[in-house]
Coordinates of C-alpha atoms in Angstrom, one line a residue:
M3 CA -18.9 8.7 108.1
I4 CA -17.3 11.9 109.4
A5 CA -18.6 15.0 107.7
V6 CA -18.3 18.8 108.0
T7 CA -21.7 20.3 108.3
L8 CA -23.2 23.7 108.4
T9 CA -25.9 24.1 111.1
N10 CA -27.7 26.9 112.9
N11 CA -24.9 26.8 115.4
G12 CA -22.2 27.1 112.7
V13 CA -19.7 24.5 111.4
E14 CA -20.0 21.2 113.2
I15 CA -18.3 17.8 112.6
K16 CA -20.9 15.0 112.6
D17 CA -21.2 11.3 112.0
L18 CA -23.6 10.8 109.2
P19 CA -24.8 7.9 107.0
I20 CA -22.9 7.3 103.7
P21 CA -25.0 9.1 101.0
E22 CA -26.9 7.2 98.3
I23 CA -26.3 8.0 94.7
K24 CA -28.5 8.7 91.7
P25 CA -28.1 7.0 88.3
D26 CA -25.8 9.8 86.9
Q27 CA -23.6 10.0 90.0
V28 CA -20.6 8.2 91.6
L29 CA -19.8 7.6 95.2
V30 CA -16.3 8.6 96.1
K31 CA -14.2 7.6 99.1
V32 CA -12.6 11.0 99.8
Y33 CA -8.8 11.4 100.4
T34 CA -8.4 15.1 100.2
C35 CA -10.5 18.3 100.0
G36 CA -9.7 21.8 98.8
L37 CA -10.9 25.0 100.5
N38 CA -12.4 27.7 98.4
R39 CA -13.6 31.2 99.2
S40 CA -17.1 30.1 98.4
D41 CA -16.9 27.6 101.2
L42 CA -16.1 30.3 103.7
L43 CA -18.8 32.6 102.3
E44 CA -21.3 29.8 102.7
T45 CA -20.5 29.6 106.4
Q46 CA -21.1 33.3 106.5
G47 CA -24.6 33.1 105.1
Q48 CA -24.2 33.1 101.3
S49 CA -25.6 30.3 99.3
F50 CA -23.4 28.6 96.6
G51 CA -25.8 25.8 95.7
H52 CA -24.3 23.0 97.8
T53 CA -26.6 20.2 99.0
G54 CA -29.0 21.4 101.7
G55 CA -31.3 19.6 104.1
E56 CA -31.1 18.7 107.8
H57 CA -27.4 18.0 107.6
K58 CA -25.9 20.4 105.1
I59 CA -22.4 19.1 104.2
I60 CA -20.2 21.8 102.9
G61 CA -17.1 21.7 100.5
G62 CA -17.0 22.1 96.8
E63 CA -13.9 20.4 95.7
F64 CA -12.4 17.0 96.6
A65 CA -10.4 14.0 95.3
G66 CA -10.6 10.3 96.0
K67 CA -11.5 6.8 94.6
I68 CA -14.8 5.7 93.1
V69 CA -16.4 3.0 95.2
E70 CA -19.9 2.9 93.5
L71 CA -21.2 3.8 90.1
G72 CA -24.7 5.0 89.1
K73 CA -26.5 3.0 86.4
S74 CA -26.1 5.8 83.8
V75 CA -22.4 6.4 84.4
N76 CA -20.1 5.7 81.4
N77 CA -16.3 5.8 81.0
F78 CA -15.5 5.4 84.8
N79 CA -14.8 2.3 86.9
I80 CA -14.7 1.3 90.5
G81 CA -11.3 2.2 91.9
D82 CA -10.7 5.2 89.5
K83 CA -8.9 8.1 91.1
V84 CA -10.9 11.2 90.4
M85 CA -10.8 14.9 91.0
C86 CA -14.3 16.2 91.7
R87 CA -16.2 19.5 91.7
G88 CA -19.6 19.9 93.2
G89 CA -21.2 20.2 96.6
S90 CA -21.0 18.3 99.9
G91 CA -17.4 17.2 99.5
W92 CA -16.0 17.6 103.0
A93 CA -16.7 14.1 104.2
E94 CA -15.2 10.7 104.2
Y95 CA -17.6 9.8 101.3
A96 CA -19.0 12.2 98.8
V97 CA -21.3 12.1 95.8
A98 CA -20.4 13.7 92.4
N99 CA -22.1 13.8 89.0
F100 CA -20.0 12.0 86.5
K101 CA -19.9 15.1 84.3
R102 CA -18.0 17.0 87.0
I103 CA -15.2 14.5 87.7
V104 CA -11.8 14.0 86.0
K105 CA -9.7 10.9 86.2
F106 CA -6.0 11.3 87.2
D107 CA -2.9 9.2 87.8
N108 CA -1.6 10.1 91.3
D109 CA 1.9 8.8 90.4
K110 CA 2.0 12.1 88.5
I111 CA -0.5 14.2 90.4
S112 CA -0.6 14.1 94.2
W113 CA -3.8 13.8 96.2
E114 CA -3.2 17.4 97.4
Q115 CA -3.1 18.7 93.8
G116 CA -6.0 16.4 92.8
A117 CA -8.2 18.1 95.4
S118 CA -7.3 21.6 94.4
I119 CA -6.0 22.0 90.9
Q120 CA -9.2 21.6 88.9
G121 CA -11.3 24.4 90.4
S122 CA -8.5 27.0 90.0
L123 CA -7.5 25.7 86.5
Q124 CA -11.1 25.8 85.2
T125 CA -11.9 29.1 86.8
M126 CA -8.8 30.9 85.4
H127 CA -9.0 29.3 82.0
D128 CA -12.6 30.3 81.7
A129 CA -11.7 33.9 82.8
I130 CA -8.5 34.4 80.8
V131 CA -9.0 32.4 77.7
T132 CA -12.8 32.0 77.2
N133 CA -14.0 35.3 78.5
G134 CA -10.8 37.4 78.3
K135 CA -10.2 36.3 74.7
F136 CA -6.5 36.0 75.5
V137 CA -4.0 36.2 72.6
K138 CA -0.3 35.3 73.0
G139 CA 1.7 38.4 73.7
Q140 CA -0.9 40.2 75.6
T141 CA -0.6 41.6 79.2
V142 CA -2.6 40.1 82.0
F143 CA -3.2 41.5 85.5
I144 CA -4.3 39.0 88.2
Q145 CA -5.7 40.8 91.2
G146 CA -5.7 38.9 94.5
A147 CA -2.9 36.9 93.1
T148 CA -1.8 35.3 96.4
T149 CA -4.9 33.1 96.6
G150 CA -4.9 29.5 95.2
V151 CA -6.8 30.6 92.1
G152 CA -4.7 33.7 91.7
L153 CA -1.4 31.8 91.8
I154 CA -2.7 29.4 89.2
G155 CA -3.7 32.5 87.1
L156 CA -0.2 33.8 87.2
Q157 CA 1.3 30.5 86.1
M158 CA -1.3 30.1 83.4
A159 CA -0.8 33.5 81.9
K160 CA 3.0 32.9 81.8
S161 CA 2.5 29.4 80.3
L162 CA 0.1 30.7 77.6
G163 CA 2.7 33.3 76.5
A164 CA 1.6 36.6 78.1
S165 CA 4.2 39.3 77.4
R166 CA 3.9 40.7 80.9
V167 CA 2.1 39.3 83.9
L168 CA 1.0 41.6 86.8
G169 CA 0.0 40.3 90.2
S170 CA -1.4 42.2 93.2
S171 CA -1.7 41.8 96.9
T172 CA -2.3 44.1 99.9
N173 CA 0.3 42.1 101.9
K174 CA 3.9 43.1 101.1
L175 CA 5.4 39.8 102.3
K176 CA 3.1 37.8 100.2
L177 CA 3.5 40.2 97.2
N178 CA 7.2 39.6 97.1
K179 CA 6.7 35.8 96.6
L180 CA 4.7 36.3 93.4
K181 CA 7.7 36.5 91.1
E182 CA 8.3 32.8 91.9
Y183 CA 5.0 32.0 90.1
G184 CA 5.2 34.1 87.0
A185 CA 4.6 37.7 88.0
N186 CA 6.8 40.2 86.1
V187 CA 5.3 43.2 87.9
L188 CA 4.2 43.4 91.5
I189 CA 1.3 45.7 92.4
D190 CA 0.6 46.8 96.0
I191 CA -3.1 47.2 95.7
S192 CA -3.2 48.9 99.1
S193 CA -1.1 51.8 97.8
D194 CA -2.9 55.0 96.6
N195 CA -0.6 54.9 93.6
W196 CA -1.3 51.3 92.4
L197 CA -3.1 52.5 89.2
D198 CA 0.0 54.7 88.3
D199 CA 2.2 51.6 88.8
V200 CA 0.0 49.5 86.4
L201 CA 0.1 52.3 83.8
K202 CA 3.8 52.7 84.1
A203 CA 4.3 49.0 83.5
T204 CA 2.2 49.1 80.3
S205 CA 3.5 52.3 78.7
G206 CA 0.4 54.2 79.9
E207 CA -2.1 52.0 78.0
G208 CA -3.3 49.6 80.7
V209 CA -3.4 45.8 80.5
D210 CA -5.2 43.8 77.9
I211 CA -6.9 41.5 80.4
L212 CA -7.7 42.3 84.1
I213 CA -8.9 39.4 86.3
D214 CA -11.0 41.1 88.9
M215 CA -11.3 39.3 92.2
L216 CA -11.9 42.5 94.2
S217 CA -14.8 44.5 92.7
G218 CA -16.4 46.9 95.2
N219 CA -15.1 50.4 94.8
Y220 CA -12.0 49.2 92.9
V221 CA -14.2 49.0 89.8
N222 CA -13.4 52.5 88.3
K223 CA -9.7 52.3 88.8
N224 CA -9.8 48.8 87.3
M225 CA -11.4 50.3 84.2
E226 CA -8.6 52.9 84.0
A227 CA -6.1 50.1 84.5
T228 CA -7.4 48.3 81.4
K229 CA -6.5 49.1 77.8
I230 CA -9.1 50.6 75.5
H231 CA -11.1 47.6 74.1
G232 CA -9.6 45.5 76.8
H233 CA -11.3 42.8 78.9
I234 CA -12.1 42.9 82.6
V235 CA -13.4 39.6 83.9
N236 CA -15.1 39.6 87.3
I237 CA -14.6 36.3 89.2
G238 CA -14.6 37.6 92.8
R239 CA -15.9 40.3 95.0
L240 CA -13.5 40.3 98.0
A241 CA -13.7 44.1 98.3
G242 CA -17.5 44.3 98.0
M243 CA -20.6 43.1 96.1
S244 CA -21.4 46.6 94.9
G245 CA -19.7 49.9 94.3
N246 CA -19.9 53.3 92.5
F247 CA -19.7 52.4 88.8
N248 CA -18.6 55.2 86.4
Y249 CA -20.7 54.4 83.3
D250 CA -19.1 57.2 81.2
L251 CA -15.6 55.8 81.9
H252 CA -16.8 52.4 80.9
A253 CA -18.1 53.8 77.6
K254 CA -15.0 55.9 76.9
R255 CA -12.6 53.0 77.5
R256 CA -14.9 50.8 75.3
L257 CA -14.3 47.9 77.6
H258 CA -15.6 44.4 77.7
Y259 CA -16.7 43.9 81.3
V260 CA -17.6 40.3 81.8
G261 CA -19.0 38.5 84.9
T262 CA -18.6 34.8 85.3
T263 CA -19.4 32.1 87.8
G264 CA -20.0 28.4 87.9
R265 CA -23.1 28.7 90.1
T266 CA -25.5 29.5 87.2
R267 CA -24.1 27.0 84.7
S268 CA -25.7 23.8 83.7
L269 CA -23.9 20.5 84.1
E270 CA -23.2 20.5 80.4
E271 CA -21.7 24.0 80.6
N272 CA -19.5 23.0 83.5
E273 CA -18.4 20.0 81.6
M274 CA -17.4 22.2 78.7
V275 CA -15.4 24.5 80.9
A276 CA -13.5 21.5 82.3
T277 CA -12.9 20.1 78.9
L278 CA -11.5 23.3 77.4
A279 CA -9.3 24.0 80.4
N280 CA -7.8 20.5 80.5
N281 CA -7.3 20.3 76.7
D282 CA -5.3 23.5 76.8
L283 CA -3.4 23.1 80.1
W284 CA -3.2 19.6 81.4
A285 CA 0.1 19.0 79.6
S286 CA 1.5 22.0 81.4
V287 CA 0.2 20.7 84.8
L288 CA 1.9 17.3 84.2
A289 CA 5.1 19.1 83.2
G290 CA 5.1 21.0 86.4
K291 CA 4.6 24.4 84.7
I292 CA 1.3 24.9 86.5
R293 CA 0.8 23.6 90.0
Q294 CA -1.2 24.5 93.0
V295 CA 0.7 26.1 95.8
I296 CA -0.1 24.2 99.0
Y297 CA -0.1 26.4 102.1
S298 CA -1.1 23.7 104.7
K299 CA -2.7 20.3 105.2
M300 CA -5.1 19.7 108.0
H301 CA -7.3 16.8 109.0
L302 CA -11.0 17.0 108.0
T303 CA -12.0 17.4 111.7
K304 CA -10.0 20.7 111.8
A305 CA -12.2 22.3 109.1
K306 CA -13.2 25.1 111.5
E307 CA -9.6 26.0 112.1
A308 CA -8.9 25.9 108.4
L309 CA -11.8 28.2 107.6
D310 CA -10.5 30.6 110.3
I311 CA -7.1 30.8 108.6
M312 CA -8.8 31.6 105.3
N313 CA -11.0 34.2 107.0
K314 CA -8.0 36.0 108.4
N315 CA -6.3 35.9 105.0
S316 CA -3.1 34.6 106.6
H317 CA -2.5 31.9 104.0
F318 CA -0.5 32.0 100.8
G319 CA -2.0 29.4 98.3
K320 CA -4.3 26.6 99.0
I321 CA -5.4 25.0 102.3
I322 CA -6.1 21.2 102.0
L323 CA -8.2 19.0 104.3
F324 CA -7.4 15.2 104.4
T325 CA -9.2 12.2 105.7
D326 CA -7.9 9.1 107.5
E327 CA -7.9 7.3 104.2
F328 CA -5.2 9.7 103.0
T329 CA -2.9 9.0 106.0
N330 CA -3.6 5.3 105.8
K331 CA -1.9 5.2 102.3
D332 CA 1.6 6.2 103.5
N333 CA 1.1 9.7 102.3
K334 CA 3.4 12.3 103.9
V335 CA 1.6 15.0 105.9
N336 CA 3.9 18.0 106.4

């Protein structure tokens, strides 16, 4: 099978044996894969728990059909169309634990959406609802809103009933597109006055929930941009892994500053995150109120080029990889 691997020489496309499965796993014939920032960071030396070994296959999100079931797998059948989260997904065949897959009907959900919607949906529901303690009528600020997960966050906040949704970007062309996806207020985070703009939009109080995908030295302004007793939920560190944290400001604002990631969760915790997100939001996905914005679709063998696009931040939304199986099924590739 063709697979995208990470070697000492960087990303390489290799022909590898089809993987074997354990009793609690399924083997999936892959149609489409989603790119996530964690995939890029992995190629740059950070570890995100994907399967290692001599041939380290990368990719944490994919969709396809089940072709083999482990002995302990329940409630799934050969031929089921599934959306999968886990490691080693950028290949013509991939393995997934049955607790990390979700069945779908691709008459209603495309293969492109199937490969990319679950990760963003689960991440943002966990951030906004579970950790942000969202209540209808509150204000929500999504930083880094032009990413795939950011665009889902905007749509989700609007769908859940936020009174005002703020979205940020450093790119003015991208920023202007955010109103199409639920943003009421556009924040140019590259401006020295961005904090003033947030406060102006919230009557000087700050937002109820700030989804922080930047971190680094944005942390203190983020605290000022959040209402007293508000919630900041850290899900990304695009601006840096550390920064100058003003502990006194944190105390004065009496903030709930929460960090969250899927990397340190058990299978059961990840299963619960998926269940909560889909129970609350899948009807909105089927109704078209929440959808992944697809930037481009590229063949699996073009993974290096796709990662380069992400590294340059030239995309708006999600980059999708597809296999020959996808094109063999009369799917349109734009």
